[in-house]
Amino acid sequence: MRLNKILAFVLAVVMVSLLIAVGCAPKPAPAPAPAPAPAPAPAPAPAPAPAQPPKVIKWQGQPISPPGTLETENMEDLIKRIKEASGGRLEIVLNAHGSIVPGAKEFDGVDLGTLDYGNVAPSYLVDKWPAANPFAYMIGGLTGIEYAFWMNVGGGNELVNKMIAGKNIKMLTNTLVTTPEVFLQSKKELKSVADIKGLKIRSTGDDGEILTKMGASVIFLPGGEVYQALQRGVIDALQLSTPAVDWTFALHEIAKFEYLSPVRQPNDPTWVFVSPKKLAELPDDLKKIVEEIHYSQGYRWYARLTQLDLQALEKQRAYGVKVAPIPKDIEDEMIRLAKTLYDEKSAKDALYGEVVKSQRAFMDQYRAAWPRL
């Protein structure tokens, strides 16, 4: 009995020891959590759509002058600037002079819809409107820069639109202005107004009328014939264009006197025009580009012609030509006779008179404010 109690006690001790041992044993480390499944790879971005070339709008144009002339170089520079500024979206195709409509008929070509774009010297429109003549230039009138100012802020553009009302034509802002023309290239020296009498002079228009009143024998010849006419004595002197243009005709080889003055022809403007329908079809940003490029081109080209004229005059002097101002009494007499001529023509045509009056008023106001310009 006693033995049984001892065995039971020993067994109880053993069981307690085992329980203590189990409780004190280190707990097994928890199993690591399974790694998260990798996120699915993003879908590849769609390939960008191929860039679409800009829609190109084309206008068909024609200049008033043949290739290689300064006038056409001016137009080529203008349309190149428009193409660049528009990112190639507006392209003006400048077809060769006379290739679509007869030369000097570009205004009619746009009016009839044969052309979209062109330029014209105002004097080419005299057969339609006598008032186009003082738009071209006035003897003793506005210089090129003054003319551009008058057109833009002095009422000139409004008078142009009044004149061409009813035509399918949109004149573009500003104009392409030039430097003054040479007063005369002459084989004979001129010392006073008396030397004009009997002189055989190539001229035309208002200049021709005034020189005739001064006693000259006035002959009109195409520009391509003036060299030989001067060489053969058909003419003694001529008015043609600016110093830069005259140099290209090699007149310095014969005419040893070049007389300068801004009085005879202070400026020889060109107007640029377009089909109103074609202009209206342009997006607003392209309309703005067309407006701004045409506005700036007149001043840009004037600066270029000034540079070319100064270079040409240096070449003339180096060749041995006597370059000098026209004698003042010749200049004064031309201004006096021109005033009478413009007054007479103004009395015969109301719009002509309006154009003359507007230019005179602007010139007086401008020069009174800036007398030394």
Coordinates of C-alpha atoms in Angstrom, one line a residue:
M1 CA 0.0 0.0 0.0
R2 CA 2.8 2.3 1.0
L3 CA 4.6 1.3 -2.2
N4 CA 1.6 2.2 -4.3
K5 CA 1.5 5.7 -2.8
I6 CA 5.2 6.2 -3.5
L7 CA 4.8 5.2 -7.1
A8 CA 1.8 7.5 -7.5
F9 CA 3.8 10.4 -6.1
V10 CA 6.8 9.7 -8.3
L11 CA 4.4 9.5 -11.4
A12 CA 2.8 12.8 -10.4
V13 CA 6.2 14.5 -10.1
V14 CA 7.3 13.2 -13.5
M15 CA 4.1 14.5 -15.1
V16 CA 4.4 17.9 -13.5
S17 CA 8.1 18.1 -14.7
L18 CA 7.1 17.2 -18.2
L19 CA 4.4 19.9 -18.2
I20 CA 6.9 22.4 -17.0
A21 CA 9.4 21.4 -19.6
V22 CA 6.9 21.6 -22.4
G23 CA 5.8 25.1 -21.2
C24 CA 9.4 26.4 -21.1
A25 CA 10.4 25.0 -24.5
P26 CA 10.9 27.8 -27.1
K27 CA 8.0 28.3 -29.4
P28 CA 8.6 27.5 -33.0
A29 CA 9.1 30.5 -35.3
P30 CA 6.0 31.4 -37.3
A31 CA 6.1 30.3 -40.8
P32 CA 6.9 33.3 -43.1
A33 CA 4.0 34.9 -44.9
P34 CA 3.9 34.0 -48.6
A35 CA 5.4 36.7 -50.9
P36 CA 2.6 38.7 -52.6
A37 CA 2.1 37.8 -56.2
P38 CA 3.8 40.4 -58.6
A39 CA 1.5 43.1 -59.9
P40 CA 0.6 42.5 -63.5
A41 CA 2.8 44.4 -66.0
P42 CA 1.1 47.6 -67.2
A43 CA -0.4 47.4 -70.6
P44 CA 2.0 48.9 -73.2
A45 CA 1.1 52.5 -74.2
P46 CA -0.5 52.7 -77.6
A47 CA 1.9 53.9 -80.3
P48 CA 1.4 57.6 -81.1
A49 CA -0.6 58.2 -84.2
P50 CA 1.7 59.2 -87.1
A51 CA 1.9 63.0 -87.4
Q52 CA -0.5 64.3 -90.0
P53 CA 1.0 66.8 -92.5
P54 CA -0.6 70.2 -92.1
K55 CA -3.3 71.0 -94.6
V56 CA -1.8 73.3 -97.2
I57 CA -3.9 76.1 -98.6
K58 CA -2.6 77.3 -102.0
W59 CA -3.2 80.6 -103.7
Q60 CA -2.4 81.2 -107.3
G61 CA -0.7 84.5 -107.8
Q62 CA 1.1 86.5 -110.5
P63 CA 3.4 89.5 -110.2
I64 CA 3.4 92.6 -112.4
S65 CA 7.1 92.3 -113.2
P66 CA 9.2 89.7 -114.9
P67 CA 11.5 87.3 -113.0
G68 CA 14.8 88.7 -111.8
T69 CA 13.5 92.3 -111.3
L70 CA 13.7 93.9 -107.9
E71 CA 9.9 94.2 -107.9
T72 CA 9.5 90.4 -108.3
E73 CA 12.3 89.7 -105.7
N74 CA 10.2 91.8 -103.3
M75 CA 7.1 89.6 -103.9
E76 CA 9.2 86.4 -103.6
D77 CA 10.5 87.5 -100.3
L78 CA 7.0 88.4 -99.1
I79 CA 5.4 85.1 -99.9
K80 CA 8.4 83.2 -98.5
R81 CA 7.9 84.9 -95.2
I82 CA 4.2 84.0 -95.2
K83 CA 5.0 80.4 -95.9
E84 CA 7.6 80.2 -93.1
A85 CA 5.3 82.0 -90.5
S86 CA 2.4 79.7 -91.3
G87 CA 4.5 76.6 -90.9
G88 CA 3.9 75.8 -94.6
R89 CA 0.1 75.9 -94.2
L90 CA -0.3 78.8 -96.6
E91 CA 1.5 78.7 -99.9
I92 CA 1.2 81.4 -102.5
V93 CA 2.4 80.2 -105.9
L94 CA 3.9 83.1 -107.8
N95 CA 3.4 82.1 -111.4
A96 CA 5.6 83.8 -114.0
H97 CA 4.7 87.2 -115.2
G98 CA 2.1 87.0 -118.0
S99 CA 1.7 83.2 -117.6
I100 CA -1.9 83.1 -116.4
V101 CA -3.2 86.6 -117.4
P102 CA -1.5 89.1 -119.6
G103 CA 1.2 91.2 -117.9
A104 CA -0.2 94.3 -116.2
K105 CA -3.7 92.7 -116.0
E106 CA -3.2 91.0 -112.6
F107 CA -5.9 93.3 -111.0
D108 CA -8.4 92.2 -113.6
G109 CA -7.3 88.6 -113.1
V110 CA -8.2 88.6 -109.4
D111 CA -11.4 90.6 -110.0
L112 CA -12.6 87.9 -112.5
G113 CA -11.4 85.0 -110.3
T114 CA -8.6 83.8 -112.7
L115 CA -6.0 84.6 -110.0
D116 CA -6.2 84.6 -106.2
Y117 CA -3.4 87.1 -105.6
G118 CA -1.3 89.7 -107.2
N119 CA 0.2 93.2 -107.2
V120 CA -0.3 96.3 -109.2
A121 CA 1.2 99.8 -109.7
P122 CA -1.7 102.3 -109.2
S123 CA -0.8 103.9 -112.5
Y124 CA -1.8 100.7 -114.3
L125 CA -5.4 101.5 -113.2
V126 CA -5.7 104.9 -114.8
D127 CA -7.8 103.4 -117.6
K128 CA -10.4 102.6 -114.9
W129 CA -10.1 105.6 -112.6
P130 CA -8.3 108.9 -113.3
A131 CA -7.8 109.1 -109.5
A132 CA -5.4 106.2 -109.6
N133 CA -2.8 108.6 -111.0
P134 CA -2.1 110.6 -107.8
F135 CA -2.2 107.4 -105.9
A136 CA 0.8 106.3 -107.9
Y137 CA 2.8 109.4 -106.9
M138 CA 2.6 113.2 -106.9
I139 CA 5.4 115.4 -108.1
G140 CA 6.7 117.2 -105.0
G141 CA 4.5 114.9 -102.9
L142 CA 4.9 112.3 -100.2
T143 CA 8.1 110.3 -99.9
G144 CA 7.8 106.5 -99.7
I145 CA 7.7 106.4 -95.9
E146 CA 5.3 109.3 -95.8
Y147 CA 3.1 107.6 -98.4
A148 CA 3.0 104.4 -96.3
F149 CA 2.0 106.4 -93.2
W150 CA -0.7 108.2 -95.2
M151 CA -2.1 105.0 -96.5
N152 CA -2.2 103.4 -93.1
V153 CA -3.2 106.3 -90.8
G154 CA -3.9 109.3 -93.0
G155 CA -6.9 108.0 -94.9
G156 CA -5.2 106.5 -98.0
N157 CA -6.5 103.0 -97.6
E158 CA -10.1 104.3 -97.1
L159 CA -9.8 106.3 -100.4
V160 CA -8.4 103.2 -102.2
N161 CA -11.4 101.2 -101.0
K162 CA -13.8 104.0 -102.1
M163 CA -12.2 104.0 -105.6
I164 CA -12.4 100.2 -106.1
A165 CA -15.8 99.7 -104.5
G166 CA -17.8 97.1 -106.5
K167 CA -14.7 95.2 -107.6
N168 CA -14.0 91.6 -106.3
I169 CA -10.8 92.8 -104.8
K170 CA -9.4 93.0 -101.2
M171 CA -6.5 95.4 -100.9
L172 CA -4.1 94.2 -98.2
T173 CA -2.9 96.5 -95.4
N174 CA 0.1 98.7 -96.3
T175 CA 1.8 98.9 -99.6
L176 CA 5.2 98.1 -101.1
V177 CA 6.9 101.5 -101.3
T178 CA 10.2 102.5 -103.0
T179 CA 12.9 105.1 -102.6
P180 CA 12.8 108.2 -104.8
E181 CA 13.6 107.8 -108.5
V182 CA 16.5 109.6 -110.1
F183 CA 15.5 113.0 -111.3
L184 CA 17.4 112.7 -114.6
Q185 CA 20.2 110.7 -116.1
S186 CA 21.8 113.0 -118.8
K187 CA 24.5 113.2 -121.3
K188 CA 24.5 116.9 -121.0
E189 CA 25.2 119.0 -117.9
L190 CA 22.3 120.9 -116.5
K191 CA 23.0 124.2 -114.7
S192 CA 19.6 125.9 -114.8
V193 CA 16.0 125.6 -115.9
A194 CA 17.0 127.1 -119.3
D195 CA 19.0 123.9 -120.0
I196 CA 15.7 121.9 -120.1
K197 CA 14.5 123.7 -123.2
G198 CA 15.1 121.6 -126.3
L199 CA 16.4 118.6 -124.4
K200 CA 15.2 115.3 -125.7
I201 CA 14.0 113.4 -122.6
R202 CA 12.5 109.9 -122.2
S203 CA 9.6 110.4 -119.9
T204 CA 5.8 109.8 -119.5
G205 CA 2.8 110.6 -117.3
D206 CA 2.8 113.8 -115.1
D207 CA 6.6 114.1 -115.5
G208 CA 6.3 114.2 -119.2
E209 CA 3.5 116.8 -119.1
I210 CA 5.6 119.1 -116.8
L211 CA 8.8 118.6 -118.8
T212 CA 7.0 119.5 -122.0
K213 CA 5.7 122.7 -120.4
M214 CA 9.3 123.4 -119.4
G215 CA 10.4 123.2 -123.1
A216 CA 11.7 119.7 -123.4
S217 CA 10.9 117.3 -126.3
V218 CA 9.4 114.4 -124.5
I219 CA 9.6 110.8 -125.9
F220 CA 8.3 107.7 -124.4
L221 CA 10.3 104.5 -124.9
P222 CA 10.1 101.0 -123.2
G223 CA 12.8 100.5 -120.6
G224 CA 14.6 98.0 -122.7
E225 CA 15.2 100.5 -125.5
V226 CA 16.6 103.4 -123.5
Y227 CA 20.2 102.4 -123.6
Q228 CA 20.4 102.3 -127.4
A229 CA 18.3 105.4 -127.7
L230 CA 20.7 107.3 -125.4
Q231 CA 23.7 105.9 -127.2
R232 CA 22.4 106.9 -130.6
G233 CA 21.3 110.4 -129.6
V234 CA 17.6 109.7 -130.0
I235 CA 17.4 111.0 -126.4
D236 CA 19.7 113.3 -124.4
A237 CA 18.4 112.4 -121.0
L238 CA 15.9 110.1 -119.3
Q239 CA 13.9 109.4 -116.2
L240 CA 13.7 105.7 -115.5
S241 CA 13.8 104.5 -111.9
T242 CA 15.8 104.4 -108.7
P243 CA 19.6 104.5 -108.6
A244 CA 19.7 100.7 -107.9
V245 CA 17.5 99.9 -110.9
D246 CA 19.2 102.4 -113.2
W247 CA 22.5 100.9 -112.5
T248 CA 21.3 97.5 -113.8
F249 CA 20.5 99.2 -117.2
A250 CA 24.2 100.2 -117.5
L251 CA 23.2 103.8 -118.3
H252 CA 26.3 105.1 -116.5
E253 CA 28.3 103.9 -119.6
I254 CA 26.7 106.8 -121.6
A255 CA 25.0 109.3 -119.3
K256 CA 27.8 111.1 -117.4
F257 CA 25.5 113.1 -115.2
E258 CA 23.1 111.8 -112.7
Y259 CA 20.8 114.3 -111.0
L260 CA 19.1 113.5 -107.8
S261 CA 16.0 114.9 -106.1
P262 CA 13.0 113.4 -104.4
V263 CA 10.7 115.9 -106.2
R264 CA 10.1 114.4 -109.6
Q265 CA 8.9 111.0 -108.4
P266 CA 9.3 110.7 -104.6
N267 CA 7.9 107.1 -104.6
D268 CA 6.6 104.3 -106.8
P269 CA 4.2 102.3 -104.7
T270 CA 2.8 98.8 -105.5
W271 CA -0.4 97.6 -104.0
V272 CA -1.0 93.9 -103.1
F273 CA -4.4 92.4 -103.4
V274 CA -6.3 89.2 -102.9
S275 CA -9.6 87.5 -103.7
P276 CA -12.0 88.4 -100.8
K277 CA -13.4 84.9 -100.8
K278 CA -9.9 83.3 -100.5
L279 CA -9.0 85.6 -97.6
A280 CA -12.3 84.9 -95.8
E281 CA -11.8 81.1 -96.0
L282 CA -8.5 81.3 -94.0
P283 CA -8.4 80.3 -90.3
D284 CA -8.1 83.4 -88.1
D285 CA -4.4 82.7 -87.3
L286 CA -3.5 82.6 -91.0
K287 CA -5.5 85.8 -91.6
K288 CA -3.4 87.5 -89.0
I289 CA -0.2 86.2 -90.5
V290 CA -1.2 87.6 -93.9
E291 CA -2.1 90.9 -92.4
E292 CA 1.1 91.3 -90.4
I293 CA 3.5 90.2 -93.1
H294 CA 2.1 92.5 -95.6
Y295 CA 2.1 95.4 -93.1
S296 CA 5.7 95.0 -92.4
Q297 CA 7.0 94.2 -95.9
G298 CA 6.7 97.8 -97.1
Y299 CA 9.1 99.1 -94.5
R300 CA 11.3 96.0 -94.8
W301 CA 11.7 96.5 -98.5
Y302 CA 12.2 100.3 -98.3
A303 CA 15.2 99.6 -96.1
R304 CA 16.6 97.1 -98.6
L305 CA 16.1 99.5 -101.5
T306 CA 17.8 102.3 -99.6
Q307 CA 20.8 100.0 -99.1
L308 CA 20.9 99.1 -102.8
D309 CA 20.6 102.7 -103.9
L310 CA 23.5 103.9 -101.7
Q311 CA 25.6 101.1 -103.1
A312 CA 24.6 102.0 -106.7
L313 CA 25.5 105.7 -106.2
E314 CA 29.0 104.7 -105.0
K315 CA 29.4 102.6 -108.1
Q316 CA 28.3 105.5 -110.3
R317 CA 30.8 107.8 -108.7
A318 CA 33.6 105.2 -109.0
Y319 CA 32.8 104.9 -112.7
G320 CA 33.2 108.6 -113.2
V321 CA 29.6 109.7 -113.3
K322 CA 29.0 113.2 -111.8
V323 CA 26.3 112.6 -109.1
A324 CA 24.7 115.8 -108.0
P325 CA 21.4 117.4 -106.8
I326 CA 19.3 118.8 -109.6
P327 CA 19.7 122.6 -109.8
K328 CA 17.2 124.2 -107.5
D329 CA 15.5 126.4 -110.1
I330 CA 14.6 123.3 -112.1
E331 CA 13.2 121.6 -109.0
D332 CA 11.2 124.7 -108.0
E333 CA 9.8 125.1 -111.5
M334 CA 8.6 121.5 -111.7
I335 CA 6.9 121.9 -108.3
R336 CA 5.2 125.1 -109.4
L337 CA 3.9 123.6 -112.7
A338 CA 2.8 120.4 -111.0
K339 CA 0.7 122.2 -108.5
T340 CA -1.2 123.9 -111.3
L341 CA -1.6 120.6 -113.1
Y342 CA -3.0 118.8 -110.1
D343 CA -5.4 121.7 -109.4
E344 CA -6.7 121.5 -113.0
K345 CA -7.2 117.7 -112.9
S346 CA -8.8 117.9 -109.4
A347 CA -11.4 120.3 -110.8
K348 CA -12.4 117.7 -113.5
D349 CA -12.7 114.6 -111.2
A350 CA -14.1 114.7 -107.6
L351 CA -12.3 111.6 -106.4
Y352 CA -9.0 112.7 -108.0
G353 CA -9.4 116.0 -106.1
E354 CA -10.1 114.2 -102.9
V355 CA -6.9 112.1 -103.2
V356 CA -4.8 115.2 -103.9
K357 CA -6.3 117.2 -101.1
S358 CA -5.8 114.3 -98.6
Q359 CA -2.1 113.8 -99.5
R360 CA -1.4 117.5 -99.4
A361 CA -3.0 117.9 -96.0
F362 CA -1.2 114.9 -94.5
M363 CA 2.2 116.2 -96.0
D364 CA 1.7 119.7 -94.6
Q365 CA 0.7 118.4 -91.1
Y366 CA 3.5 115.8 -91.0
R367 CA 6.3 118.2 -92.2
A368 CA 5.1 121.0 -89.9
A369 CA 5.6 118.6 -87.0
W370 CA 8.9 117.2 -88.2
P371 CA 10.4 119.9 -90.6
R372 CA 13.9 118.3 -90.8
L373 CA 12.8 114.9 -91.8

